[in-house]
Amino acid sequence: MTPTLLIYSGFDTPRLRYVLDWICHDQLQTGYRLTGDAVEWRQYSGPKLSYSGEQPEPGALRIKPVALLQEDGIKVQQLNINRWKHSTILFYNQPGAPVPFDLFAAVFYLLSRYEEYLPYQPDRHGRYPASLSVAGQYAFLQQPVVDEWICSLRKLLEQQCGIALPHRQGACRFSYDIDIAWKFLHKGARRTWGGYLRDLLRLQLPALRERKRVLSGQARDPYDCFAWLDSLHRQYKVQPLYFLLLGKGSAYDKNADPELPAMKKLVAGLGAQYDTGIHPSYASHQSEAVLQEEIGTLARNGGQAVSRSRQHYIKFSLPHTYRNLLRAGITDDYSMGYASVNGFRAGTANAFAWYDLEADAVTTLQVHPFAFMDATSKFYARNNTEETFLEFERLYLAVKKTGGTFFSIWHNYILGTDAAFAGWPALYERVLQYTAS
């Protein structure tokens, strides 16, 4: 059994407790105790470190604090960017020390998404732009730096304190966002005839022929790859998550009517086999009542209580969106990433409790970051399938090295038989083979 880590500090705040709980309990998988008694700390024979402005014992492991975890409120922080080992660091303040930066404050800054509470110019969807983040500006967005820092801290504790700490076993999780279940089917008369007219006006004769074949029952809808995905799950022993868009139609919410028999059947079938979650519509961002209605639809048609969520278009703002999710009964959110670029928005691949920075309090909402999304690679980076695989591999290996949980997002319309996405189904099976090996 690992001895309790004794941490000396001149202060004890909710911010500090939040960080220590996550680092010690969840990541290092060890107990800790915080003390302000320097005599007790010096006399302690077990593993210990100092988080204080002065060194109470020469040679002991020390992290020197900046003010962040002692503060109330939100303000622009002096980040003091530097490098440590192979990682970019924040709050560099102790040159030449084994830990030359305030690791605890740096973890808090990234996990809390502190920078997203500061004034910023949102993108056209009202989202926080990756380009404004410290990770985007200092080119470490594709590194799980928080996890790397903690791996380095684990090694230092083992070396200096003569203990063996547990090492996390990595995991790989696949998930799907069902934004558009069918390309041609179950659209209703107005949208169906509008599609015919659009194809005619644009002289899209192949699309017109395909539409006729699908609607006449001569061909499968190109977005309907659900049975194929089922077979892959069985073959590669994958337990995916499905997030379902069940909002009313709009410019950004284009799924079939959730009350159509075919959509009800799809939702019920997925709910019978897999864990599912709500994919709150674009419109729900402005209306808590709409969010509640969509959750109710999924619970009613999916046959399971709704506790998971991932925002459509990865559209969320803090603390507004997460507070709405909590009030709606959501316990686990899977939106922590960027739509525009793959990588680690919070610097970690591991789940963490959301800290409401405005309230300065930890919440019960568990945040599950994702590192890769097919649509990001396809539409934003404009990568081909080989470039996409290489990006997936690079991110996956970075997470595997730190023992994190690699979450990826895929879309049925990209993995189907639509000619616009030729090669992507084969890419997906290649990814499954790679991660299973």
Coordinates of C-alpha atoms in Angstrom, one line a residue:
M1 CA 0.0 0.0 0.0
T2 CA 1.4 3.4 -1.0
P3 CA 2.1 5.7 2.0
T4 CA 0.2 9.0 2.2
L5 CA 1.9 11.9 0.6
L6 CA 2.3 14.8 3.1
I7 CA 2.2 18.2 1.4
Y8 CA 3.3 21.3 3.3
S9 CA 1.6 24.6 2.3
G10 CA 1.0 27.9 3.9
F11 CA -2.6 28.0 2.6
D12 CA -5.6 25.8 2.0
T13 CA -8.1 26.8 -0.6
P14 CA -10.8 25.1 -2.8
R15 CA -8.6 25.6 -5.8
L16 CA -5.7 23.9 -4.2
R17 CA -7.8 21.0 -2.9
Y18 CA -9.3 20.5 -6.4
V19 CA -5.9 20.2 -8.0
L20 CA -4.5 17.9 -5.3
D21 CA -7.6 15.7 -5.3
W22 CA -7.3 15.2 -9.1
I23 CA -3.5 14.8 -9.2
C24 CA -3.0 12.6 -6.1
H25 CA -6.3 10.6 -6.0
D26 CA -7.1 10.2 -9.7
Q27 CA -3.7 10.4 -11.5
L28 CA -1.1 9.2 -9.0
Q29 CA -3.6 7.0 -7.3
T30 CA -2.3 7.8 -3.9
G31 CA -3.6 9.5 -0.7
Y32 CA -2.4 12.9 0.4
R33 CA -2.6 15.1 3.4
L34 CA -2.2 18.9 3.5
T35 CA -0.5 20.5 6.5
G36 CA 0.6 24.0 7.5
D37 CA 2.8 22.6 10.3
A38 CA 6.4 22.8 9.2
V39 CA 7.6 20.8 12.3
E40 CA 5.2 18.0 11.6
W41 CA 6.2 18.0 7.9
R42 CA 10.0 17.9 8.7
Q43 CA 9.5 15.0 11.1
Y44 CA 7.4 13.0 8.7
S45 CA 9.2 9.9 7.5
G46 CA 7.0 9.1 4.5
P47 CA 6.8 10.7 1.0
K48 CA 6.5 14.5 1.1
L49 CA 6.8 17.6 -0.9
S50 CA 6.6 21.3 -0.1
Y51 CA 4.3 23.8 -1.8
S52 CA 5.5 27.0 -0.2
G53 CA 7.4 30.2 -0.8
E54 CA 10.3 29.1 1.4
Q55 CA 12.0 25.7 1.6
P56 CA 11.4 24.2 5.0
E57 CA 13.9 21.4 4.6
P58 CA 17.0 21.5 2.3
G59 CA 17.0 19.0 -0.5
A60 CA 13.3 18.2 -0.2
L61 CA 11.1 18.2 -3.3
R62 CA 9.5 21.6 -3.6
I63 CA 7.0 23.3 -5.9
K64 CA 7.1 27.1 -5.5
P65 CA 3.6 28.6 -5.7
V66 CA 2.4 31.6 -7.7
A67 CA -0.7 33.5 -6.5
L68 CA -3.3 31.7 -8.7
L69 CA -4.5 29.1 -6.2
Q70 CA -4.7 31.6 -3.4
E71 CA -6.8 34.1 -5.3
D72 CA -10.5 34.8 -5.7
G73 CA -12.0 35.9 -8.9
I74 CA -10.7 35.9 -12.5
K75 CA -8.0 38.1 -14.0
V76 CA -5.3 38.0 -16.7
Q77 CA -2.4 35.9 -15.5
Q78 CA 1.3 36.2 -16.1
L79 CA 1.9 32.8 -17.6
N80 CA 5.8 32.8 -17.8
I81 CA 6.0 30.1 -20.5
N82 CA 9.1 27.9 -20.6
R83 CA 10.2 24.3 -21.2
W84 CA 10.7 21.4 -18.9
K85 CA 12.0 18.1 -20.1
H86 CA 10.0 17.7 -23.3
S87 CA 6.9 19.7 -22.4
T88 CA 5.9 23.4 -22.5
I89 CA 5.2 24.7 -19.0
L90 CA 3.3 27.6 -17.4
F91 CA 4.2 29.7 -14.4
Y92 CA 8.0 29.1 -14.6
N93 CA 9.3 30.5 -11.4
Q94 CA 12.2 28.3 -10.0
P95 CA 15.1 28.0 -12.5
G96 CA 17.2 25.0 -12.0
A97 CA 14.8 23.3 -9.5
P98 CA 13.6 19.7 -10.1
V99 CA 10.2 21.2 -10.7
P100 CA 10.9 24.7 -12.1
F101 CA 7.3 25.9 -12.3
D102 CA 4.1 26.0 -10.3
L103 CA 2.8 22.7 -11.5
F104 CA -0.4 22.8 -9.4
A105 CA -1.3 26.3 -10.7
A106 CA -0.6 25.2 -14.3
V107 CA -2.8 22.2 -14.0
F108 CA -5.6 24.3 -12.5
Y109 CA -5.3 26.9 -15.3
L110 CA -5.7 24.3 -18.0
L111 CA -8.3 22.1 -16.4
S112 CA -10.5 25.0 -15.2
R113 CA -10.3 26.5 -18.7
Y114 CA -9.4 29.7 -17.0
E115 CA -8.5 31.5 -20.2
E116 CA -12.1 30.9 -21.5
Y117 CA -13.5 33.1 -18.7
L118 CA -11.4 36.1 -19.9
P119 CA -12.8 38.4 -22.6
Y120 CA -12.4 37.0 -26.1
Q121 CA -13.8 37.3 -29.7
P122 CA -15.7 34.2 -30.4
D123 CA -15.8 32.4 -33.8
R124 CA -18.9 32.6 -36.0
H125 CA -20.6 29.8 -34.0
G126 CA -20.0 31.6 -30.7
R127 CA -17.2 29.3 -29.6
Y128 CA -13.8 29.9 -28.0
P129 CA -11.2 29.8 -30.8
A130 CA -8.3 27.4 -30.4
S131 CA -6.0 30.0 -31.8
L132 CA -6.5 32.2 -28.7
S133 CA -5.6 29.5 -26.3
V134 CA -2.1 29.4 -24.7
A135 CA -1.8 25.9 -26.2
G136 CA -2.6 27.2 -29.6
Q137 CA -0.3 30.2 -29.4
Y138 CA 2.6 28.2 -28.0
A139 CA 2.1 25.2 -30.3
F140 CA 1.5 22.5 -27.6
L141 CA -2.2 21.8 -28.4
Q142 CA -1.3 18.3 -29.7
Q143 CA 0.6 17.4 -26.5
P144 CA -1.2 16.2 -23.4
V145 CA 1.1 18.4 -21.3
V146 CA -0.8 18.1 -18.1
D147 CA -0.4 14.3 -18.2
E148 CA 3.2 14.6 -19.2
W149 CA 3.9 16.9 -16.2
I150 CA 2.2 14.4 -13.8
C151 CA 4.3 11.5 -15.3
S152 CA 7.4 13.5 -14.6
L153 CA 6.2 14.3 -11.1
R154 CA 5.5 10.7 -10.4
K155 CA 9.1 9.8 -11.4
L156 CA 10.5 12.5 -9.1
L157 CA 8.4 11.3 -6.2
E158 CA 9.5 7.7 -6.7
Q159 CA 13.2 8.7 -7.0
Q160 CA 13.4 11.2 -4.1
C161 CA 11.0 9.5 -1.7
G162 CA 11.9 5.8 -2.5
I163 CA 8.3 4.8 -3.2
A164 CA 6.5 3.0 -6.1
L165 CA 3.4 4.7 -7.3
P166 CA 0.8 3.0 -9.5
H167 CA 1.0 3.6 -13.2
R168 CA -2.3 4.2 -15.1
Q169 CA -3.3 1.8 -17.8
G170 CA -4.3 3.6 -21.0
A171 CA -7.6 3.1 -22.8
C172 CA -9.0 3.8 -26.2
R173 CA -12.7 4.8 -26.6
F174 CA -14.7 5.4 -29.8
S175 CA -17.8 7.5 -30.0
Y176 CA -20.2 8.6 -32.7
D177 CA -22.2 11.8 -33.3
I178 CA -25.4 11.0 -35.2
D179 CA -26.0 14.4 -36.7
I180 CA -27.6 13.2 -39.9
A181 CA -28.8 9.6 -39.8
W182 CA -29.8 9.4 -43.4
K183 CA -28.9 11.4 -46.5
F184 CA -32.1 10.8 -48.5
L185 CA -34.6 8.8 -46.4
H186 CA -37.0 10.0 -43.8
K187 CA -36.7 13.7 -44.7
G188 CA -40.4 14.5 -45.1
A189 CA -42.1 15.6 -48.4
R190 CA -40.8 19.2 -48.4
R191 CA -37.2 18.3 -47.9
T192 CA -37.4 15.4 -50.2
W193 CA -38.9 17.3 -53.1
G194 CA -36.5 20.2 -52.4
G195 CA -33.6 17.8 -52.7
Y196 CA -34.9 16.6 -56.1
L197 CA -35.3 20.2 -57.3
R198 CA -31.8 21.2 -56.1
D199 CA -30.2 18.3 -57.9
L200 CA -32.0 19.2 -61.1
L201 CA -31.1 22.9 -61.0
R202 CA -27.5 22.0 -60.3
L203 CA -27.5 19.3 -63.0
Q204 CA -26.3 16.8 -60.4
L205 CA -27.4 13.8 -62.4
P206 CA -25.5 11.1 -60.4
A207 CA -27.0 12.5 -57.2
L208 CA -30.4 12.5 -58.7
R209 CA -30.1 8.9 -59.8
E210 CA -28.8 7.8 -56.4
R211 CA -31.6 9.7 -54.7
K212 CA -34.2 7.9 -56.8
R213 CA -32.6 4.5 -56.2
V214 CA -32.5 5.0 -52.4
L215 CA -36.1 6.3 -52.2
S216 CA -37.4 3.5 -54.4
G217 CA -35.8 0.9 -52.1
Q218 CA -33.2 -0.3 -54.7
A219 CA -30.2 0.9 -52.7
R220 CA -29.2 1.5 -49.1
D221 CA -29.0 5.1 -47.9
P222 CA -25.3 6.1 -48.1
Y223 CA -25.3 7.4 -44.5
D224 CA -26.8 4.2 -43.1
C225 CA -23.8 2.3 -42.0
F226 CA -25.1 1.2 -38.6
A227 CA -25.2 -2.5 -39.3
W228 CA -21.6 -2.3 -40.6
L229 CA -20.5 -0.5 -37.5
D230 CA -22.2 -3.2 -35.4
S231 CA -20.1 -5.9 -37.1
L232 CA -16.9 -3.9 -36.5
H233 CA -17.7 -3.5 -32.9
R234 CA -18.1 -7.3 -32.5
Q235 CA -14.9 -8.0 -34.5
Y236 CA -12.7 -5.5 -32.6
K237 CA -14.5 -5.8 -29.2
V238 CA -15.4 -2.1 -29.2
Q239 CA -17.9 -0.6 -26.7
P240 CA -18.7 2.8 -28.3
L241 CA -20.8 5.7 -27.2
Y242 CA -23.5 7.1 -29.5
F243 CA -24.6 10.7 -29.2
L244 CA -27.9 11.5 -30.9
L245 CA -29.1 14.8 -32.2
L246 CA -32.8 15.0 -31.6
G247 CA -33.6 18.6 -32.1
K248 CA -36.1 20.2 -34.4
G249 CA -34.8 21.0 -37.9
S250 CA -32.8 24.2 -38.5
A251 CA -29.9 25.4 -40.6
Y252 CA -27.5 23.6 -38.2
D253 CA -29.7 20.8 -37.0
K254 CA -30.4 18.6 -39.9
N255 CA -31.3 15.2 -38.5
A256 CA -34.6 13.4 -39.1
D257 CA -37.6 14.4 -37.1
P258 CA -37.1 12.6 -33.7
E259 CA -40.7 11.5 -33.7
L260 CA -40.6 9.7 -37.0
P261 CA -41.0 5.9 -36.6
A262 CA -37.7 5.2 -38.4
M263 CA -35.8 7.6 -36.1
K264 CA -37.5 6.2 -33.0
K265 CA -36.5 2.7 -34.2
L266 CA -32.9 3.8 -34.7
V267 CA -32.7 5.4 -31.3
A268 CA -34.3 2.4 -29.6
G269 CA -32.0 0.0 -31.4
L270 CA -28.8 1.9 -30.4
G271 CA -30.1 2.3 -26.9
A272 CA -30.6 -1.5 -26.6
Q273 CA -27.0 -2.3 -27.6
Y274 CA -24.9 0.6 -26.5
D275 CA -24.5 3.5 -24.1
T276 CA -26.0 6.6 -25.6
G277 CA -26.1 10.3 -24.8
I278 CA -27.8 13.4 -26.0
H279 CA -26.2 15.6 -28.7
P280 CA -27.8 18.9 -27.8
S281 CA -28.9 20.8 -30.8
Y282 CA -27.4 24.1 -32.0
A283 CA -30.7 25.7 -30.9
S284 CA -30.5 24.3 -27.4
H285 CA -27.5 26.5 -26.6
Q286 CA -29.9 29.4 -26.3
S287 CA -32.7 27.6 -24.5
E288 CA -32.6 25.4 -21.4
A289 CA -36.2 24.3 -22.1
V290 CA -35.1 23.0 -25.6
L291 CA -32.3 21.1 -23.9
Q292 CA -34.7 19.5 -21.4
E293 CA -37.1 18.6 -24.2
E294 CA -34.4 16.8 -26.2
I295 CA -33.2 14.9 -23.2
G296 CA -36.7 13.8 -22.5
T297 CA -37.1 12.6 -26.1
L298 CA -33.9 10.5 -25.8
A299 CA -35.0 9.1 -22.5
R300 CA -38.4 8.2 -23.8
N301 CA -37.3 6.7 -27.1
G302 CA -33.9 5.3 -26.1
G303 CA -34.9 3.2 -23.2
Q304 CA -32.2 4.4 -20.8
A305 CA -31.7 7.3 -18.4
V306 CA -29.8 10.2 -20.0
S307 CA -26.6 11.2 -18.1
R308 CA -24.2 11.8 -21.0
S309 CA -23.9 14.7 -23.4
R310 CA -21.7 16.1 -26.2
Q311 CA -22.5 19.5 -27.7
H312 CA -23.4 19.7 -31.4
Y313 CA -20.8 21.7 -33.3
I314 CA -18.8 21.4 -30.0
K315 CA -20.7 24.6 -29.2
F316 CA -20.3 25.5 -25.5
S317 CA -19.4 28.5 -23.4
L318 CA -18.3 28.5 -19.7
P319 CA -19.9 28.4 -17.3
H320 CA -23.3 28.8 -19.1
T321 CA -23.4 25.5 -20.9
Y322 CA -22.1 23.3 -18.1
R323 CA -24.5 24.8 -15.6
N324 CA -27.4 24.1 -17.9
L325 CA -26.3 20.5 -18.3
L326 CA -26.0 20.0 -14.5
R327 CA -29.5 21.4 -14.0
A328 CA -30.8 19.0 -16.7
G329 CA -29.4 16.0 -14.9
I330 CA -26.3 15.4 -17.0
T331 CA -23.4 13.9 -15.1
D332 CA -20.8 13.4 -17.8
D333 CA -19.9 15.7 -20.7
Y334 CA -17.8 14.7 -23.7
S335 CA -17.4 18.1 -25.4
M336 CA -13.9 19.1 -24.2
G337 CA -12.0 19.6 -27.4
Y338 CA -12.0 21.9 -30.4
A339 CA -14.0 21.5 -33.6
S340 CA -11.4 23.3 -35.6
V341 CA -8.2 21.5 -34.6
N342 CA -7.5 18.1 -33.0
G343 CA -5.6 17.9 -29.7
F344 CA -6.0 18.5 -26.0
R345 CA -8.1 21.6 -25.1
A346 CA -7.6 21.1 -21.4
G347 CA -4.0 19.7 -21.7
T348 CA -5.2 16.2 -20.6
A349 CA -6.7 13.1 -22.1
N350 CA -8.1 12.1 -18.7
A351 CA -11.5 12.9 -17.2
F352 CA -11.8 15.5 -14.5
A353 CA -14.5 17.2 -12.5
W354 CA -15.6 20.6 -13.8
Y355 CA -14.5 23.5 -11.6
D356 CA -17.0 26.4 -11.9
L357 CA -14.5 29.2 -11.9
E358 CA -17.1 32.0 -11.4
A359 CA -18.5 30.2 -8.3
D360 CA -15.0 29.0 -7.3
A361 CA -16.3 25.6 -6.6
V362 CA -15.9 22.0 -7.9
T363 CA -19.0 20.5 -9.3
T364 CA -20.3 16.9 -9.9
L365 CA -20.0 17.2 -13.7
Q366 CA -17.3 14.9 -15.1
V367 CA -15.6 16.2 -18.2
H368 CA -14.3 13.6 -20.6
P369 CA -11.9 15.2 -23.2
F370 CA -11.6 14.0 -26.8
A371 CA -8.4 14.3 -28.8
F372 CA -9.5 13.5 -32.3
M373 CA -12.6 14.0 -34.6
D374 CA -12.9 12.8 -38.2
A375 CA -14.8 15.9 -39.3
T376 CA -12.0 18.2 -37.9
S377 CA -9.4 16.4 -40.1
K378 CA -11.7 16.2 -43.1
F379 CA -13.2 19.7 -43.2
Y380 CA -10.9 22.0 -41.2
A381 CA -7.4 20.5 -41.8
R382 CA -8.5 19.1 -45.2
N383 CA -6.4 16.0 -44.7
N384 CA -6.6 13.0 -46.9
T385 CA -7.1 9.6 -45.3
E386 CA -3.3 8.9 -45.0
E387 CA -2.7 12.3 -43.3
T388 CA -5.6 11.6 -41.1
F389 CA -4.3 8.3 -40.0
L390 CA -0.9 9.7 -39.2
E391 CA -2.5 12.5 -37.1
F392 CA -4.6 9.9 -35.3
E393 CA -1.5 7.8 -34.6
R394 CA 0.5 10.7 -33.3
L395 CA -2.2 11.7 -30.9
Y396 CA -3.0 8.2 -29.8
L397 CA 0.7 7.4 -29.1
A398 CA 1.1 10.6 -27.0
V399 CA -1.9 9.5 -24.9
K400 CA -0.7 5.9 -24.6
K401 CA 2.7 7.0 -23.4
T402 CA 1.1 8.8 -20.4
G403 CA -1.5 6.1 -19.7
G404 CA -4.5 8.3 -20.6
T405 CA -7.8 7.6 -22.2
F406 CA -7.9 8.4 -25.9
F407 CA -11.4 9.5 -27.0
S408 CA -12.2 9.9 -30.7
I409 CA -15.3 11.1 -32.4
W410 CA -16.7 9.7 -35.7
H411 CA -19.7 10.4 -37.8
N412 CA -21.9 7.9 -39.6
Y413 CA -22.2 10.1 -42.7
I414 CA -18.4 10.1 -43.1
L415 CA -18.2 6.3 -42.5
G416 CA -21.0 5.4 -44.9
T417 CA -20.9 4.8 -48.7
D418 CA -21.2 8.4 -49.9
A419 CA -18.8 9.1 -52.7
A420 CA -17.7 12.3 -51.1
F421 CA -16.1 10.3 -48.3
A422 CA -14.5 7.5 -50.3
G423 CA -11.7 5.9 -48.4
W424 CA -12.9 6.9 -45.0
P425 CA -14.6 3.6 -44.0
A426 CA -11.4 1.8 -44.9
L427 CA -9.5 4.4 -42.8
Y428 CA -11.7 3.7 -39.8
E429 CA -11.2 0.0 -40.0
R430 CA -7.5 0.6 -40.2
V431 CA -7.7 2.7 -37.0
L432 CA -9.6 -0.1 -35.3
Q433 CA -7.1 -2.7 -36.3
Y434 CA -4.2 -0.4 -35.2
T435 CA -5.6 0.3 -31.7
A436 CA -6.6 -3.4 -31.2
S437 CA -3.1 -4.6 -31.9

